[in-house]
Short mmCIF file of C-alpha atoms and ligand atoms in Angstrom, two decimals:
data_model
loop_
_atom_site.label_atom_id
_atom_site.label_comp_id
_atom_site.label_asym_id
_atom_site.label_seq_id
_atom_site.Cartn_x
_atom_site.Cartn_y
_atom_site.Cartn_z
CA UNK A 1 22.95 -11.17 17.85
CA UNK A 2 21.04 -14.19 19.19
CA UNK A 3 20.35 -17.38 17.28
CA UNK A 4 16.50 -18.00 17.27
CA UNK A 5 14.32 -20.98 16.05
CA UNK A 6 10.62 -20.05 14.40
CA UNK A 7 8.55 -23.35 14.57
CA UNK A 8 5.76 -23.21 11.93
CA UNK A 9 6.65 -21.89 8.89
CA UNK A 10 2.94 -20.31 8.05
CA UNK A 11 2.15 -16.29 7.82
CA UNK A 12 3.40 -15.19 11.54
CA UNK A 13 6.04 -17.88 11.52
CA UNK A 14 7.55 -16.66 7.80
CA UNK A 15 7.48 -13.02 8.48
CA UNK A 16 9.16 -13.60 12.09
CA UNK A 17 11.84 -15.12 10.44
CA UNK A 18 11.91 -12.35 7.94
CA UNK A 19 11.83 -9.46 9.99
CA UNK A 20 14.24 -10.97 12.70
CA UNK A 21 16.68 -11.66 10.27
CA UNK A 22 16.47 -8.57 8.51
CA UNK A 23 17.33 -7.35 12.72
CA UNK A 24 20.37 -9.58 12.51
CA UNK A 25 19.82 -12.79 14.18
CA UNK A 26 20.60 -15.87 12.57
CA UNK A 27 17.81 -18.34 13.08
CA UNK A 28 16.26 -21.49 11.76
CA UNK A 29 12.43 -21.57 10.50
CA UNK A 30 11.05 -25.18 10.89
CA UNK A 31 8.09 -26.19 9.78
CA UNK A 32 6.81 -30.18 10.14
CA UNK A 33 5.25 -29.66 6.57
CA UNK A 34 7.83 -31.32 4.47
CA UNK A 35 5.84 -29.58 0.99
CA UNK A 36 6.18 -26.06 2.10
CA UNK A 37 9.72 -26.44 3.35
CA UNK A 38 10.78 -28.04 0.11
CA UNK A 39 9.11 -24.70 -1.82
CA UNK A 40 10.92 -22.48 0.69
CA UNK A 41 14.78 -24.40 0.11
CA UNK A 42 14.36 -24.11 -3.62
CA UNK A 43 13.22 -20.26 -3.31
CA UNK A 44 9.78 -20.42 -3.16
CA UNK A 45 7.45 -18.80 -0.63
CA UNK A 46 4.57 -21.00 -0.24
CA UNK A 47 1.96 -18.19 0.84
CA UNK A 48 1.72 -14.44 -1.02
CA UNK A 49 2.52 -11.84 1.37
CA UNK A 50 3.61 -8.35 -0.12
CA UNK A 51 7.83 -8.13 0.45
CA UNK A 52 8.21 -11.26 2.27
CA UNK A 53 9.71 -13.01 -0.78
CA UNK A 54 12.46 -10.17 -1.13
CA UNK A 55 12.95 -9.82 2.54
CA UNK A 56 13.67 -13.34 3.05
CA UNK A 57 16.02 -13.66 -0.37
CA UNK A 58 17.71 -10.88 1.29
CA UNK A 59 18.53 -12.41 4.48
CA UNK A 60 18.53 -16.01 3.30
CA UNK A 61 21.99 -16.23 4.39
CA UNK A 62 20.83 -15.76 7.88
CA UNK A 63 17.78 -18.23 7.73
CA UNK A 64 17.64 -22.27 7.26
CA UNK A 65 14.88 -23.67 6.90
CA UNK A 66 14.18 -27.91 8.27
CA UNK A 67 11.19 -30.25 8.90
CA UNK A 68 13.64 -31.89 11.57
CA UNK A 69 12.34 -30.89 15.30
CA UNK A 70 15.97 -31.87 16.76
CA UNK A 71 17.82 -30.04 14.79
CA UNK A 72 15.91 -27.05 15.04
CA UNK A 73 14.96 -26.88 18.54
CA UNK A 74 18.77 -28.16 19.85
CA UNK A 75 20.47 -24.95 17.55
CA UNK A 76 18.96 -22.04 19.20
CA UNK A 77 18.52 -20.50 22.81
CA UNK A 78 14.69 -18.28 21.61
CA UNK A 79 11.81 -20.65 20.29
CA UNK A 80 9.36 -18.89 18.84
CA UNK A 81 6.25 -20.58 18.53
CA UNK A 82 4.54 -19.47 16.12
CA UNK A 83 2.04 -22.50 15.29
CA UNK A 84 -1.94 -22.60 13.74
CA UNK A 85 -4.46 -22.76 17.16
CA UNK A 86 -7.59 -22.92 14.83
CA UNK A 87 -11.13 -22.87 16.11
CA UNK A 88 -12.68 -26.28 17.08
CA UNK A 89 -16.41 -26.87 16.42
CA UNK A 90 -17.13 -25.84 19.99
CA UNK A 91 -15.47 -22.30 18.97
CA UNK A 92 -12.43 -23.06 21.09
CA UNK A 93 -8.83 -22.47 20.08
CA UNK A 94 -7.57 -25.98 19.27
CA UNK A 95 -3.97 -25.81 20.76
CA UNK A 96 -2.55 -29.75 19.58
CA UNK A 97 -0.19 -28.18 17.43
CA UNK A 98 0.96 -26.26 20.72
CA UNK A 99 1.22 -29.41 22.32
CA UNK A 100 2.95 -30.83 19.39
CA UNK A 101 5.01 -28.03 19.12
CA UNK A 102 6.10 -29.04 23.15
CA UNK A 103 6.27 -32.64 22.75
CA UNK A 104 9.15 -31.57 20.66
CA UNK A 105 11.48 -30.47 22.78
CA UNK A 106 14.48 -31.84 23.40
CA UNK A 107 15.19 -32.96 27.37
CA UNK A 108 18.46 -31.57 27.37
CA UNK A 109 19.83 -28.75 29.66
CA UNK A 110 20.69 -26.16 27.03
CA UNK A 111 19.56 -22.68 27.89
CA UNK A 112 16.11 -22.27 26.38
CA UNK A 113 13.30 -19.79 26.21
CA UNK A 114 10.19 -20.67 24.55
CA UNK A 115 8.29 -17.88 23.28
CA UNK A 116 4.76 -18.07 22.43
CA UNK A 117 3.85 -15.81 19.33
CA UNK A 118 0.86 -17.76 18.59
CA UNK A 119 -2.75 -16.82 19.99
CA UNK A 120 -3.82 -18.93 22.78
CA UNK A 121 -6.67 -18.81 25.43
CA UNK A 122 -5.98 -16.96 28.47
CA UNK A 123 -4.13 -19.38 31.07
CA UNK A 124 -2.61 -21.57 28.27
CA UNK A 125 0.82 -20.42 29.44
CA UNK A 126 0.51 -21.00 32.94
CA UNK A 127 -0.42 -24.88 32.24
CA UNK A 128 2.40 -25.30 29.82
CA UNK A 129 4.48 -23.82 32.25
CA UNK A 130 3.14 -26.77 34.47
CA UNK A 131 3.36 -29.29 31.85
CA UNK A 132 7.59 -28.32 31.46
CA UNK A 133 7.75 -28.24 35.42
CA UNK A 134 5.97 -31.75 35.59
CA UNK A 135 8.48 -33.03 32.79
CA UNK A 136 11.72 -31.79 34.53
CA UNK A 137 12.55 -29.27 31.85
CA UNK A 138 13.63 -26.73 34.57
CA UNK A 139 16.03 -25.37 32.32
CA UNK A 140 12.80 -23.61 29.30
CA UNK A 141 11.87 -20.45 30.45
CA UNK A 142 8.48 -19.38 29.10
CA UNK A 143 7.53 -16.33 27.16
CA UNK A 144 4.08 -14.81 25.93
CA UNK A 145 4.92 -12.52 22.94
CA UNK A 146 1.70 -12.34 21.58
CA UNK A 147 1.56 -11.18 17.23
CA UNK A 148 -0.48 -8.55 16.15
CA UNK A 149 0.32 -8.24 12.27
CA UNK A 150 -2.38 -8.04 9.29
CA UNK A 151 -2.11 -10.25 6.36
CA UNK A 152 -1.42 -7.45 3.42
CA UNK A 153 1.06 -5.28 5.59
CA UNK A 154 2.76 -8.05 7.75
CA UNK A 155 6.39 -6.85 6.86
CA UNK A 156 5.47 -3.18 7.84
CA UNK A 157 3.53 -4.31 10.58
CA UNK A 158 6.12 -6.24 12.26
CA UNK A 159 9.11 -3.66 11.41
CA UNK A 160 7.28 -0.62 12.71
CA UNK A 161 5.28 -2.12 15.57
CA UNK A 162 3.07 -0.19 17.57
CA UNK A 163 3.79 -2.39 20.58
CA UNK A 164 5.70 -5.27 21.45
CA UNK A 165 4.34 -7.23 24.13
CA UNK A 166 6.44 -10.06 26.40
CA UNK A 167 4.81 -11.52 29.13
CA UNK A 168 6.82 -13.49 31.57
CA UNK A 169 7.21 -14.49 35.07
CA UNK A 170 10.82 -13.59 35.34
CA UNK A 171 11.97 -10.00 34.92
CA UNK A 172 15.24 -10.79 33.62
CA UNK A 173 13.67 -12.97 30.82
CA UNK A 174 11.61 -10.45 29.79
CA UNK A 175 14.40 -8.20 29.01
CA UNK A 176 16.17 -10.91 27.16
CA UNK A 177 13.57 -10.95 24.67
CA UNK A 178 12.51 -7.40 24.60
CA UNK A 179 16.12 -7.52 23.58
CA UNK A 180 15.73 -9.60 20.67
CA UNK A 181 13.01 -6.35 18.93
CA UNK A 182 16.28 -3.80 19.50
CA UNK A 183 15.87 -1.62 16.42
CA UNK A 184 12.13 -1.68 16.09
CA UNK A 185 11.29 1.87 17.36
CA UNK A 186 7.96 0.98 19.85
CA UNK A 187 7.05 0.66 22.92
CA UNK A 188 7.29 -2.49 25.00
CA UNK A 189 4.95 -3.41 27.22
CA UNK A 190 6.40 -6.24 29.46
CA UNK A 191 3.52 -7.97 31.93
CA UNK A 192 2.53 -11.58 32.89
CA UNK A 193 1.33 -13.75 30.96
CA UNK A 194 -2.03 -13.67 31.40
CA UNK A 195 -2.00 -10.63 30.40
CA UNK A 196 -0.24 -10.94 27.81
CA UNK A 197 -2.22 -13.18 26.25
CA UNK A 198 -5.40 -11.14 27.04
CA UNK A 199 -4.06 -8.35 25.56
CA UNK A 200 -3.96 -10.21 22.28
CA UNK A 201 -7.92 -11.71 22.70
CA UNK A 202 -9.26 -8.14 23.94
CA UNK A 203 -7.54 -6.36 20.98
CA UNK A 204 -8.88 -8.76 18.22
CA UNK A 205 -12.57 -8.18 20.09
CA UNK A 206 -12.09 -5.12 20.62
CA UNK A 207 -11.65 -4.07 16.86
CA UNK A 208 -14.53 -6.38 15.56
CA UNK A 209 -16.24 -4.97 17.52
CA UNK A 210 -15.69 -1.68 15.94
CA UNK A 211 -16.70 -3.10 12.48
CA UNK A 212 -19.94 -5.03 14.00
CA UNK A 213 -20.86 -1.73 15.06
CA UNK A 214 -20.25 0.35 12.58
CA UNK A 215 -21.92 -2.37 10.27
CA UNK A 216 -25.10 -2.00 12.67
CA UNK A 217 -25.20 1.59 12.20
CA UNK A 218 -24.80 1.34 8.33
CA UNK A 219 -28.22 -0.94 8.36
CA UNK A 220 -30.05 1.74 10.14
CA UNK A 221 -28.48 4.27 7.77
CA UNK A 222 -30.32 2.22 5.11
CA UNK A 223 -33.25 2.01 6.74
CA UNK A 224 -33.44 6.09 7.34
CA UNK A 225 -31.68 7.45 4.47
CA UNK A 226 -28.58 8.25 6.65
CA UNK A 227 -24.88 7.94 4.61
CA UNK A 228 -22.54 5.76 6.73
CA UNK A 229 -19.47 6.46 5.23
CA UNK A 230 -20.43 10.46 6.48
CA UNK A 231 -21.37 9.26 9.63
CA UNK A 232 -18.25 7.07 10.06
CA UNK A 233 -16.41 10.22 8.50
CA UNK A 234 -17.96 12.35 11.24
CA UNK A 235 -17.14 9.80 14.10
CA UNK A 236 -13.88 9.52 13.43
CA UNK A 237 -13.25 12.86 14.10
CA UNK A 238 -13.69 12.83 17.28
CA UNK A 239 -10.54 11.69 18.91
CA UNK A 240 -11.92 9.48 21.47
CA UNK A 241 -13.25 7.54 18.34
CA UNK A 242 -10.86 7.76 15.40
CA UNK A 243 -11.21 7.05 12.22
CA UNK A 244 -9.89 3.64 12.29
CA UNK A 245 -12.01 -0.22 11.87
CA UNK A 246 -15.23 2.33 11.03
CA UNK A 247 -15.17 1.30 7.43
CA UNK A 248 -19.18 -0.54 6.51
CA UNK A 249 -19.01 -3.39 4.53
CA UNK A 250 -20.20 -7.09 4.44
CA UNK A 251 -18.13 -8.37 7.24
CA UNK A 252 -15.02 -9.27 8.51
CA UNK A 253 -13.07 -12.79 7.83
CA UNK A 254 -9.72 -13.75 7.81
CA UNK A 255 -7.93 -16.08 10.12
CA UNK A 256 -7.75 -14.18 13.29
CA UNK A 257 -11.01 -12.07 13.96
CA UNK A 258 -13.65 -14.57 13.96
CA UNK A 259 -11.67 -17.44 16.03
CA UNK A 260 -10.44 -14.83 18.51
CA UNK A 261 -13.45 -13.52 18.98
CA UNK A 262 -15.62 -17.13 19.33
CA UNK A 263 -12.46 -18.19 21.54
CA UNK A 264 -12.54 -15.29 24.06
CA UNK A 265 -16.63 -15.78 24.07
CA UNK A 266 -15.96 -19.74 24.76
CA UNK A 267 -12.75 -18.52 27.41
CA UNK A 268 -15.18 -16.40 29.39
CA UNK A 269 -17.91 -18.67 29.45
CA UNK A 270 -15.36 -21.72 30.33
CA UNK A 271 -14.44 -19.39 33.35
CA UNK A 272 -18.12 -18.37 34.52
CA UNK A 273 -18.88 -15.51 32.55
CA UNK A 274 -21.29 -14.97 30.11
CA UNK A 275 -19.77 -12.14 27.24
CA UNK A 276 -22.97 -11.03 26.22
CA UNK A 277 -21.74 -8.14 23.96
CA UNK A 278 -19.38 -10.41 21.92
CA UNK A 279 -22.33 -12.99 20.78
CA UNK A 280 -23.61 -9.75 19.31
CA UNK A 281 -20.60 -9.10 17.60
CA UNK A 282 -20.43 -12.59 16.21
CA UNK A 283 -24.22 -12.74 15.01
CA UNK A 284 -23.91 -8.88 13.64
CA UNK A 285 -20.92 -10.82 11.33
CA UNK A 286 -22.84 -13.31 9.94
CA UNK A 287 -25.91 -11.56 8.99
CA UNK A 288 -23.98 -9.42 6.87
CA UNK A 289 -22.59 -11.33 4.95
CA UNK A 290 -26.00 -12.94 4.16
CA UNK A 291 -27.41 -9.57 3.93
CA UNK A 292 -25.71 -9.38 -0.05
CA UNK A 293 -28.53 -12.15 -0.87
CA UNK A 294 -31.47 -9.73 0.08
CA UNK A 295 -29.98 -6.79 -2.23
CA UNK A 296 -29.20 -8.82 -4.83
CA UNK A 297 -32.67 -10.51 -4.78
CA UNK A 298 -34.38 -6.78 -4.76
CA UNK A 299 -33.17 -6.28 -7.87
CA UNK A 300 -33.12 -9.41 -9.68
CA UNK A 301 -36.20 -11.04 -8.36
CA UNK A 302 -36.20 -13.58 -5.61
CA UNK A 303 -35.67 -16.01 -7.84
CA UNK A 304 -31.66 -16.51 -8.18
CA UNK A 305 -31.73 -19.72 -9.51
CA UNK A 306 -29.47 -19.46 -13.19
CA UNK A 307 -28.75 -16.06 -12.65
CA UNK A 308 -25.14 -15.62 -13.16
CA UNK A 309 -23.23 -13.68 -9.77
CA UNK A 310 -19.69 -12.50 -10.09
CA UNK A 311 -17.48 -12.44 -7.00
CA UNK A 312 -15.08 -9.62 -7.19
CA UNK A 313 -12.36 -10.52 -4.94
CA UNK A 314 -12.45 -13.70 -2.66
CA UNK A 315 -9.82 -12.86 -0.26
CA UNK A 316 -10.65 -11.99 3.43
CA UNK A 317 -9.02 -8.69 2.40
CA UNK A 318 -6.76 -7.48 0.08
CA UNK A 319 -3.06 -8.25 -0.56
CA UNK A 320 -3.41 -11.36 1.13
CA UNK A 321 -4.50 -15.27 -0.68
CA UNK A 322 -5.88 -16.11 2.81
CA UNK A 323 -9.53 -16.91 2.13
CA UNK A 324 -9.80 -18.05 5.85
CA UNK A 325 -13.30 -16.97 7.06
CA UNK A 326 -13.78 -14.54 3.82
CA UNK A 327 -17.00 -13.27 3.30
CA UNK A 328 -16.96 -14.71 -0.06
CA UNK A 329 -17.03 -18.49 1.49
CA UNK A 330 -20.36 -17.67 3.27
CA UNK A 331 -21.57 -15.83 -0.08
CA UNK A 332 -20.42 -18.32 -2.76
CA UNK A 333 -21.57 -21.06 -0.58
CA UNK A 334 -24.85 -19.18 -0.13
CA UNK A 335 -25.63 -18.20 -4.03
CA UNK A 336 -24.65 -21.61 -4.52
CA UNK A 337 -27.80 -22.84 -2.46
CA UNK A 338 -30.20 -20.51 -4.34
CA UNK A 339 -29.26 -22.42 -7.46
CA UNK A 340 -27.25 -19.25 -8.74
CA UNK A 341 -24.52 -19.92 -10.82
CA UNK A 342 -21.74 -18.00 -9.30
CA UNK A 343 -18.38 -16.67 -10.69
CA UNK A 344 -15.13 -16.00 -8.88
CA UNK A 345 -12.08 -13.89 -9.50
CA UNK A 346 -9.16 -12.87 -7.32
CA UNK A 347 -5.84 -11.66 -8.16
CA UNK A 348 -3.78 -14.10 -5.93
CA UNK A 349 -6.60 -16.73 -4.14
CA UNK A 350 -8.18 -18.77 -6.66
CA UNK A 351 -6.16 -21.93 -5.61
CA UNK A 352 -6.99 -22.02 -2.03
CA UNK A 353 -11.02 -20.79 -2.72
CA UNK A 354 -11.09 -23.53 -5.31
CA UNK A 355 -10.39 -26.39 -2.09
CA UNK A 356 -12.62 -24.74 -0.28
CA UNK A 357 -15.40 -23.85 -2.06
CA UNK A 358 -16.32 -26.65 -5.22
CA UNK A 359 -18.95 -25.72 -7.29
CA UNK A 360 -17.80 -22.04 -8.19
CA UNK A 361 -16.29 -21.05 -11.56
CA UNK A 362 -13.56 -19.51 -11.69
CA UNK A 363 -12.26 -16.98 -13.94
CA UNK A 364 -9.18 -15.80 -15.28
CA UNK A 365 -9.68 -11.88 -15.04
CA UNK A 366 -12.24 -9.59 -13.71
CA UNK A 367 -13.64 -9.03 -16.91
CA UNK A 368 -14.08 -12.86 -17.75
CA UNK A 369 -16.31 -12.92 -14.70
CA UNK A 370 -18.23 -10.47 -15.29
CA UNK A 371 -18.72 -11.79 -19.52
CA UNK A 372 -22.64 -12.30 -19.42
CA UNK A 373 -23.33 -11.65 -14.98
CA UNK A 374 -26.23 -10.59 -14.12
CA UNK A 375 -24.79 -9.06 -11.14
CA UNK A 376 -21.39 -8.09 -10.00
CA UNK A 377 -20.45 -8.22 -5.91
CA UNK A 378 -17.37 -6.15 -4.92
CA UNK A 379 -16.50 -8.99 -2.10
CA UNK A 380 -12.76 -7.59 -2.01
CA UNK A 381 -11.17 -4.38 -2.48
CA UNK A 382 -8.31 -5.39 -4.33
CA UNK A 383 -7.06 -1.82 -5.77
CA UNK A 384 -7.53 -3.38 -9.36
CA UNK A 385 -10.67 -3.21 -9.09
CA UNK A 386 -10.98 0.81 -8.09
CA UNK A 387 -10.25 1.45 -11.62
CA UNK A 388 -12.04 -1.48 -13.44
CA UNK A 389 -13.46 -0.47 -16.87
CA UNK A 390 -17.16 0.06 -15.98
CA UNK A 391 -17.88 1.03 -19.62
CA UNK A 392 -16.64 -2.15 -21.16
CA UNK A 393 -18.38 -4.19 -17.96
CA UNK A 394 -21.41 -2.60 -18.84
CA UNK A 395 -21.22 -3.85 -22.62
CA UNK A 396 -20.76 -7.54 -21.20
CA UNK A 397 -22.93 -8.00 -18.18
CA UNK A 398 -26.13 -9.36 -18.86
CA UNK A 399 -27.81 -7.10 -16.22
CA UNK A 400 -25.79 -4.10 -14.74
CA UNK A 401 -26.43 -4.70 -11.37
CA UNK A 402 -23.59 -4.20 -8.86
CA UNK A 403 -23.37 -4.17 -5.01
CA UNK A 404 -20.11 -2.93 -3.60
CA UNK A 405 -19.69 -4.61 -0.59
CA UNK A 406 -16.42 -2.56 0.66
CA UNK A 407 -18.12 0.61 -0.65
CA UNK A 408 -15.36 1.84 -2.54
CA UNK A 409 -16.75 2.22 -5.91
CA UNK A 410 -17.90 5.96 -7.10
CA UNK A 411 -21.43 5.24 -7.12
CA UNK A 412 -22.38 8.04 -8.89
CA UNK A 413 -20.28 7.47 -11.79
CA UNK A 414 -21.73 3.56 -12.19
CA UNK A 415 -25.15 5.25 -11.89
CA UNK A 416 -24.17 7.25 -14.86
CA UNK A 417 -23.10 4.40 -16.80
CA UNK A 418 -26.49 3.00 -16.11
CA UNK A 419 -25.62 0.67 -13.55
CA UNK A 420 -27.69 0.04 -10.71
CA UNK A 421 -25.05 -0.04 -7.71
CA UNK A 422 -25.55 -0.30 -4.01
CA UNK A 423 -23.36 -0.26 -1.24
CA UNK A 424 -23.57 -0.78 2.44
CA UNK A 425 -25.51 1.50 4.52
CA UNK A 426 -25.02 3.87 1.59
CA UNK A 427 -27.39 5.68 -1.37
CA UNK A 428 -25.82 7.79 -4.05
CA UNK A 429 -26.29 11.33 -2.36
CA UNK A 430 -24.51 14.56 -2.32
CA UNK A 431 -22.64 15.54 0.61
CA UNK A 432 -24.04 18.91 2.61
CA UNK A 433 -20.59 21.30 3.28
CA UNK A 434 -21.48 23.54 5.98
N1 NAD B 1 -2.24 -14.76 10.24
C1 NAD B 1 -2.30 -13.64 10.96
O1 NAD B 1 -2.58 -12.55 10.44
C2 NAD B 1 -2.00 -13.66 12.43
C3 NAD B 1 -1.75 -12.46 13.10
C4 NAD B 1 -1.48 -12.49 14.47
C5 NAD B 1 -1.48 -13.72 15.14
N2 NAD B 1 -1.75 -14.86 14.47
C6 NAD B 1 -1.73 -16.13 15.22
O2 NAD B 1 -0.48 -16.77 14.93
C7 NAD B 1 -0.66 -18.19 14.87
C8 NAD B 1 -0.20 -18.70 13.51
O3 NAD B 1 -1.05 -18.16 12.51
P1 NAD B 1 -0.70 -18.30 10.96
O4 NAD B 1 -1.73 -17.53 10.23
O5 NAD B 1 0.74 -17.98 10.74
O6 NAD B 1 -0.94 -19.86 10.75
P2 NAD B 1 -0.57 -20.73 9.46
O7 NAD B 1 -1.60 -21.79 9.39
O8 NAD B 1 -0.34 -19.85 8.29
O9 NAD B 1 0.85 -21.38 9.82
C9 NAD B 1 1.05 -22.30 10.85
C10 NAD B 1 2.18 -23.23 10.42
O10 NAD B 1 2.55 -24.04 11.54
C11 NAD B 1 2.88 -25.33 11.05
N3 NAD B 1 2.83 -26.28 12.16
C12 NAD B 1 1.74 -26.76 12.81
N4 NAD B 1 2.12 -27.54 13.84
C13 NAD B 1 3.48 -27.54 13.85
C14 NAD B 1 4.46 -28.13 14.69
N5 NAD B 1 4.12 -28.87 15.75
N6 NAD B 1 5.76 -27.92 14.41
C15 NAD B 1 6.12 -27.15 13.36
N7 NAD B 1 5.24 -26.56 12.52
C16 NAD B 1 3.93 -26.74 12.79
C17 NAD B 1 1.86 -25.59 9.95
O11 NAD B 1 2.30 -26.60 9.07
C18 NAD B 1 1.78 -24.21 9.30
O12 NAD B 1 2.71 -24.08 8.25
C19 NAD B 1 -2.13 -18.44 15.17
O13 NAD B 1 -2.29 -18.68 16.54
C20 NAD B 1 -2.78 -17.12 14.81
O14 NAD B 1 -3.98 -16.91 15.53
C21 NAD B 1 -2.00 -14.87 13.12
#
């Protein structure tokens, strides 16, 4: 088994070193923010991810975790970089920490392979190949290993792969770290690169894309009387579809979509082309989220100023405290601006909404948030919430108004409560059997 260094300790970076571990390699997870590496040497994880906590107390006699660059980078032969590249303001991936991440290593001749796990723009590897040649550092291979966990599964994700992809320039170092994933059962896909790294972009796009879609065809289902979720049903079927990413709702978030979607956009344009079906992808997004504000004003009056909202779930999605992108940023911050008075609850992402987003109360449990609402949006769907107790909400909301934004809710049985509910691109109806 190889010894490996992880450099940023954050979601990819904590599960790599989880799920390598639990493969057998010994390795050291370093992470230049002193806080979170404090939390993670006294037994602490400092993000929630389902099983990471027990994976890692499992193997923590295989992983060390430092803030000190020499010591990590000098103690291992695979660097995995596994490092934030958030969006600028221009929508490109900002790759300092990258650079950081390079500036870092140590000009000695020791036998190292840097592996790229984070996302970056298509042609970042060739110039930090460059960059090493310029600085002498003959003796770093370079790797694109591109990451394509979720937030929520990560563990299962990374454990039973669907692919593994290593793009390199050198054949033999390709196999070296296709190596490292023995005992994950998936194919691997070894290429340039370039491609490599496009394989990651086009995959992100390629899957909002699906949801921008399906999100278009749920607003025409509204507009018609059409059901979405028996349309999507009905796509899915077809194989050359599946039923996968067809799920209507009020948008997707999270830390990876959205800034790998503007960042391909920006990486074409940088390079000449103009990626016309991705700025509909992006615009599809952001109406609808904002598209919650018209429902809820159709039923409470377009006047949402001191009318009490509850956010049910704040999350990008569920199982995760990454509020990165959520809908419920966009939302909160919007209700906000109508003078609502809005109320938040999540299981697990209160603490990193509440930086975000001032001005929002938060609430202990869903049922706090809901005490005296005059409306109730599903934002989330956190599985406590499938089996909330609609009767008692309906004794403490103020007005039983609810839009399910994730349309999971059984619409029919809120209806018979005597709640008004509506979902996305959906209307209480019975379904036809042939
Ligand atoms: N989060 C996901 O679901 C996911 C999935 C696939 C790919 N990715 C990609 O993986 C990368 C990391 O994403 P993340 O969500 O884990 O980010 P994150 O923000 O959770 O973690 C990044 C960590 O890197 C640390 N860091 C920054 N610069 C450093 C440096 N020079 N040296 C050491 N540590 C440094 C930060 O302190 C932080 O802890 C991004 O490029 C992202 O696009 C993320």
């Amino acid at each position: 088994m190889s010894r490996l260094t992880v450099v940023g300790a954050g979601y990819v970076g904590l599960v790599t070193a989880a799920c390598m571990a639990e493969l057998g390699h010994d390795l050291v997870a370093m992470d230049l923010d002193e806080a979170k590496i404090r939390t993670l040497n006294q037994g602490g994880i400092p993000i929630y991810e389902p099983g990471l906590a027990e994976l890692i107390a499992a193997n923590r006699q295989r992983i060390e975790f430092t803030s000190d660059p020499s010591h990590a980078y000098s103690s291992s032969e695979f660097l995995f970089i596994c490092v934030d590249t958030p969006p600028t303001p221009s929508g490109d991936a900002d790759l300092s920490r990258i650079w950081q991440a390079i500036d870092n290593l140590p000009p000695d001749e020791g036998n190292h392979v840097l592996i790229t796990k984070s996302t970056v723009p298509v042609g970042t590897g060739g110039h930090v190949q460059a960059e090493l040649a310029q600085r002498g550092y003959s003796h770093i291979a370079y790797v694109s290993n591109p990451e394509f966990l979720r937030e929520g599964s990560a563990i299962a994700d990374f454990m039973h792969a669907d692919r593994v992809v290593v793009g390199a320039d050198k054949p033999e170092v390709a196999r070296r770290v296709a190596e490292l994933y023995a005992g994950i059962d998936c194919p691997v896909l070894t290429t340039d690169v370039a491609s490599a790294e496009m394989i990651k972009y086009a995959s992100n796009a390629f899957l909002a894309t699906k949801i921008s879609f399906i999100n278009e065809i749920a607003n025409v289902c509204e507009a018609t009387g059409a059901d979405v979720k028996v349309v999507a049903e009905g796509m899915g079927l077809d194989h050359r579809i599946g039923p996968h990413f067809l799920q209507a709702g009020i948008g997707y978030g999270g830390s990876c979509f959205p800034k790998d979607v503007s960042a391909l956009k920006q990486i074409a344009g940088n390079s000449g082309y103009h990626f016309q079906l991705l700025n509909a992808v992006i615009e599809v997004n952001e109406l609808q989220k904002r598209r919650v504000i018209g429902k809820l004003k159709r039923h409470l009056g377009d006047e949402l100023r001191g009318k009490q909202i509850a956010l049910l779930g704040l999350a990008f999605k569920p199982n995760t405290d990454d509020i990165r992108q959520a809908s419920s940023v966009v939302l909160a911050g919007r209700l906000l601006a109508e003078g609502a008075h809005v109320v938040g609850y999540d299981p697990v992402a209160i603490d990193n909404m509440r930086e975000t987003v001032p001005g929002v109360e938060y609430a202990a449990s869903s049922m706090d948030a809901l005490q005296g609402s005059d409306a109730c949006v599903l934002v989330t769907e956190w599985e406590e919430f499938l089996d909330l107790d609609w009767a008692q909400a309906k004794e403490i909301m103020a007005q039983h108004i609810v839009v399910d934004g994730r349309n999971v809710l059984d619409a029919a049985a809120l209806t018979a409560l005597g709640f008004t509910c509506e979902g996305v691109g959906t209307r209480p109806r019975r379904r036809h059997h042939a």
